[in-house]
Amino acid sequence: MTQTVTAESKVIVFQLNGKEYAIPVSQVRSIEKVQHITRVPRTVNFVKGVINLRGLVTPIIDLRSRFDMEEAPYSESTRIIIVSLTDMDVGLIVDAANDVIDIPLSNIEPQPEVVGTIEADFINGVAKIEKRLLILINLEKVLHPLEQSNAWGDE
């Protein structure tokens, strides 16, 4: 019995403003329903506050705000994706998160040259899966300001 091995990337697919985005499963700890978020004074606008998640205080970022998109009210499908990056857990508020898929690495193209969009700074690449176009998010760049004290309003 012979097996063919193709390099794949397993990702969580989520929606924001009608577009599909993806982040590696390896960086995702859990997907949660929206719960009470405690506002933290003097934080940047996209940091919505913190939640108590199983005894851990976890900062929450609204990805719509982070990407300079129009804010939308939370719905039944709104989710918080808890991601882990450099020993830090952060929650990302997204419109919906409901798909885990394998993307063949051959289907991933480098970041497109898009002029004038803030999203372009946060993109690792684009994956084409059948008729879907998935924007691969670079979490290091999305979360970068949180690693510096100014995101929390400290001087």
mmCIF file of C-alpha atoms in Angstrom:
data_model
loop_
_atom_site.group_PDB
_atom_site.id
_atom_site.type_symbol
_atom_site.label_atom_id
_atom_site.label_comp_id
_atom_site.label_asym_id
_atom_site.label_seq_id
_atom_site.Cartn_x
_atom_site.Cartn_y
_atom_site.Cartn_z
ATOM 1 C CA MET A 1 0.000 0.000 0.000
ATOM 2 C CA THR A 2 1.576 3.286 -1.061
ATOM 3 C CA GLN A 3 0.685 6.623 0.425
ATOM 4 C CA THR A 4 1.203 9.927 -1.255
ATOM 5 C CA VAL A 5 2.165 12.694 1.120
ATOM 6 C CA THR A 6 1.240 16.219 0.178
ATOM 7 C CA ALA A 7 2.273 19.159 2.288
ATOM 8 C CA GLU A 8 -0.800 20.746 3.788
ATOM 9 C CA SER A 9 -1.605 23.459 6.255
ATOM 10 C CA LYS A 10 -4.558 22.886 8.607
ATOM 11 C CA VAL A 11 -6.419 26.153 9.258
ATOM 12 C CA ILE A 12 -9.460 27.537 11.041
ATOM 13 C CA VAL A 13 -11.629 29.539 8.639
ATOM 14 C CA PHE A 14 -13.544 32.539 9.972
ATOM 15 C CA GLN A 15 -15.654 35.324 8.505
ATOM 16 C CA LEU A 16 -15.238 39.072 8.811
ATOM 17 C CA ASN A 17 -17.353 41.521 6.868
ATOM 18 C CA GLY A 18 -18.345 38.905 4.261
ATOM 19 C CA LYS A 19 -14.778 37.714 3.560
ATOM 20 C CA GLU A 20 -13.150 34.451 4.613
ATOM 21 C CA TYR A 21 -9.917 34.476 6.582
ATOM 22 C CA ALA A 22 -7.771 31.662 7.950
ATOM 23 C CA ILE A 23 -5.304 31.121 10.769
ATOM 24 C CA PRO A 24 -3.249 27.989 11.465
ATOM 25 C CA VAL A 25 -4.916 25.484 13.793
ATOM 26 C CA SER A 26 -1.587 25.222 15.637
ATOM 27 C CA GLN A 27 -2.078 28.786 16.915
ATOM 28 C CA VAL A 28 -5.702 28.291 18.040
ATOM 29 C CA ARG A 29 -6.467 27.197 21.600
ATOM 30 C CA SER A 30 -10.274 27.304 21.438
ATOM 31 C CA ILE A 31 -13.322 28.954 19.886
ATOM 32 C CA GLU A 32 -15.738 30.514 22.373
ATOM 33 C CA LYS A 33 -19.130 32.196 22.265
ATOM 34 C CA VAL A 34 -19.075 35.896 23.072
ATOM 35 C CA GLN A 35 -19.215 36.543 26.785
ATOM 36 C CA HIS A 36 -19.027 39.585 29.039
ATOM 37 C CA ILE A 37 -15.953 41.653 28.183
ATOM 38 C CA THR A 38 -14.581 43.947 30.891
ATOM 39 C CA ARG A 39 -13.367 47.207 29.359
ATOM 40 C CA VAL A 40 -9.836 48.265 30.267
ATOM 41 C CA PRO A 41 -9.371 52.057 30.442
ATOM 42 C CA ARG A 42 -6.924 53.821 28.108
ATOM 43 C CA THR A 43 -6.398 50.949 25.673
ATOM 44 C CA VAL A 44 -6.249 51.295 21.915
ATOM 45 C CA ASN A 45 -9.656 51.185 20.199
ATOM 46 C CA PHE A 46 -9.405 47.628 18.860
ATOM 47 C CA VAL A 47 -8.687 46.166 22.322
ATOM 48 C CA LYS A 48 -12.218 45.611 23.621
ATOM 49 C CA GLY A 49 -11.081 44.572 27.100
ATOM 50 C CA VAL A 50 -10.490 41.306 28.946
ATOM 51 C CA ILE A 51 -12.444 38.177 29.788
ATOM 52 C CA ASN A 52 -11.992 35.580 32.500
ATOM 53 C CA LEU A 53 -11.530 32.379 30.513
ATOM 54 C CA ARG A 54 -11.261 29.345 32.754
ATOM 55 C CA GLY A 55 -9.430 31.373 35.392
ATOM 56 C CA LEU A 56 -7.116 33.196 32.975
ATOM 57 C CA VAL A 57 -7.487 36.897 32.210
ATOM 58 C CA THR A 58 -7.419 37.046 28.406
ATOM 59 C CA PRO A 59 -7.239 40.271 26.335
ATOM 60 C CA ILE A 60 -9.854 40.554 23.569
ATOM 61 C CA ILE A 61 -9.316 42.224 20.191
ATOM 62 C CA ASP A 62 -12.119 43.070 17.764
ATOM 63 C CA LEU A 63 -10.655 42.129 14.366
ATOM 64 C CA ARG A 64 -13.125 44.395 12.563
ATOM 65 C CA SER A 65 -11.689 47.364 14.487
ATOM 66 C CA ARG A 66 -8.129 46.109 14.040
ATOM 67 C CA PHE A 67 -8.615 45.973 10.263
ATOM 68 C CA ASP A 68 -10.364 49.388 10.205
ATOM 69 C CA MET A 69 -13.672 47.815 9.156
ATOM 70 C CA GLU A 70 -17.077 49.114 10.119
ATOM 71 C CA GLU A 71 -18.134 47.688 13.477
ATOM 72 C CA ALA A 72 -21.159 45.407 13.542
ATOM 73 C CA PRO A 73 -23.361 44.271 16.417
ATOM 74 C CA TYR A 74 -22.578 40.821 17.795
ATOM 75 C CA SER A 75 -24.907 38.062 16.627
ATOM 76 C CA GLU A 76 -25.603 34.439 17.471
ATOM 77 C CA SER A 77 -22.744 33.422 15.144
ATOM 78 C CA THR A 78 -20.152 35.870 16.564
ATOM 79 C CA ARG A 79 -17.231 33.996 18.097
ATOM 80 C CA ILE A 80 -14.051 34.670 20.038
ATOM 81 C CA ILE A 81 -11.106 32.677 18.699
ATOM 82 C CA ILE A 82 -8.535 32.203 21.453
ATOM 83 C CA VAL A 83 -5.084 32.204 19.857
ATOM 84 C CA SER A 84 -1.724 31.583 21.458
ATOM 85 C CA LEU A 85 1.356 33.419 20.314
ATOM 86 C CA THR A 86 4.689 33.775 22.127
ATOM 87 C CA ASP A 87 3.348 32.609 25.504
ATOM 88 C CA MET A 88 0.373 34.959 25.318
ATOM 89 C CA ASP A 89 -3.275 34.039 24.821
ATOM 90 C CA VAL A 90 -5.475 36.602 23.057
ATOM 91 C CA GLY A 91 -9.120 36.439 21.963
ATOM 92 C CA LEU A 92 -10.092 37.613 18.483
ATOM 93 C CA ILE A 93 -13.716 38.626 17.913
ATOM 94 C CA VAL A 94 -14.900 37.432 14.479
ATOM 95 C CA ASP A 95 -18.299 37.353 12.739
ATOM 96 C CA ALA A 96 -18.323 33.540 12.560
ATOM 97 C CA ALA A 97 -15.885 30.633 12.845
ATOM 98 C CA ASN A 98 -17.132 27.318 11.603
ATOM 99 C CA ASP A 99 -14.626 25.541 9.393
ATOM 100 C CA VAL A 100 -11.410 23.572 9.818
ATOM 101 C CA ILE A 101 -9.828 22.665 6.495
ATOM 102 C CA ASP A 102 -6.572 21.402 5.047
ATOM 103 C CA ILE A 103 -5.025 23.664 2.434
ATOM 104 C CA PRO A 104 -2.449 22.107 0.112
ATOM 105 C CA LEU A 105 0.628 24.336 0.274
ATOM 106 C CA SER A 106 0.587 24.447 -3.536
ATOM 107 C CA ASN A 107 -2.722 26.379 -3.327
ATOM 108 C CA ILE A 108 -1.193 29.185 -1.243
ATOM 109 C CA GLU A 109 0.036 32.264 -3.054
ATOM 110 C CA PRO A 110 2.122 35.070 -1.536
ATOM 111 C CA GLN A 111 0.497 38.193 -0.192
ATOM 112 C CA PRO A 112 -0.987 40.211 -3.051
ATOM 113 C CA GLU A 113 0.283 43.716 -3.600
ATOM 114 C CA VAL A 114 -2.702 45.710 -2.396
ATOM 115 C CA VAL A 115 -2.124 49.402 -2.063
ATOM 116 C CA GLY A 116 -3.825 51.466 0.597
ATOM 117 C CA THR A 117 -5.470 48.783 2.740
ATOM 118 C CA ILE A 118 -4.565 48.192 6.359
ATOM 119 C CA GLU A 119 -5.430 44.501 5.933
ATOM 120 C CA ALA A 120 -2.467 44.044 3.581
ATOM 121 C CA ASP A 121 -0.079 44.571 6.496
ATOM 122 C CA PHE A 122 -1.580 41.568 8.291
ATOM 123 C CA ILE A 123 -1.712 39.073 5.406
ATOM 124 C CA ASN A 124 0.620 36.077 4.983
ATOM 125 C CA GLY A 125 -0.867 34.962 1.689
ATOM 126 C CA VAL A 126 -4.006 33.900 -0.122
ATOM 127 C CA ALA A 127 -5.260 30.363 -0.606
ATOM 128 C CA LYS A 128 -7.535 29.245 -3.429
ATOM 129 C CA ILE A 129 -9.724 26.278 -2.511
ATOM 130 C CA GLU A 130 -12.233 25.419 -5.238
ATOM 131 C CA LYS A 131 -14.302 28.624 -5.584
ATOM 132 C CA ARG A 132 -13.235 30.022 -2.207
ATOM 133 C CA LEU A 133 -10.548 32.603 -1.602
ATOM 134 C CA LEU A 134 -9.071 32.502 1.915
ATOM 135 C CA ILE A 135 -6.948 35.320 3.281
ATOM 136 C CA LEU A 136 -4.205 33.887 5.509
ATOM 137 C CA ILE A 137 -3.648 36.075 8.568
ATOM 138 C CA ASN A 138 -0.208 36.820 10.043
ATOM 139 C CA LEU A 139 -0.984 36.775 13.774
ATOM 140 C CA GLU A 140 2.436 38.159 14.713
ATOM 141 C CA LYS A 141 1.628 41.396 12.887
ATOM 142 C CA VAL A 142 -2.015 41.547 14.029
ATOM 143 C CA LEU A 143 -0.986 41.164 17.674
ATOM 144 C CA HIS A 144 2.272 43.125 17.483
ATOM 145 C CA PRO A 145 1.131 46.226 19.443
ATOM 146 C CA LEU A 146 -0.040 44.047 22.332
ATOM 147 C CA GLU A 147 3.538 42.996 22.974
ATOM 148 C CA GLN A 148 4.324 46.638 23.660
ATOM 149 C CA SER A 149 2.931 48.406 26.701
ATOM 150 C CA ASN A 150 1.289 51.220 24.682
ATOM 151 C CA ALA A 151 -1.605 48.968 23.605
ATOM 152 C CA TRP A 152 -2.678 48.889 27.242
ATOM 153 C CA GLY A 153 -2.374 52.652 27.537
ATOM 154 C CA ASP A 154 0.770 52.672 29.672
ATOM 155 C CA GLU A 155 3.135 55.542 29.123
#
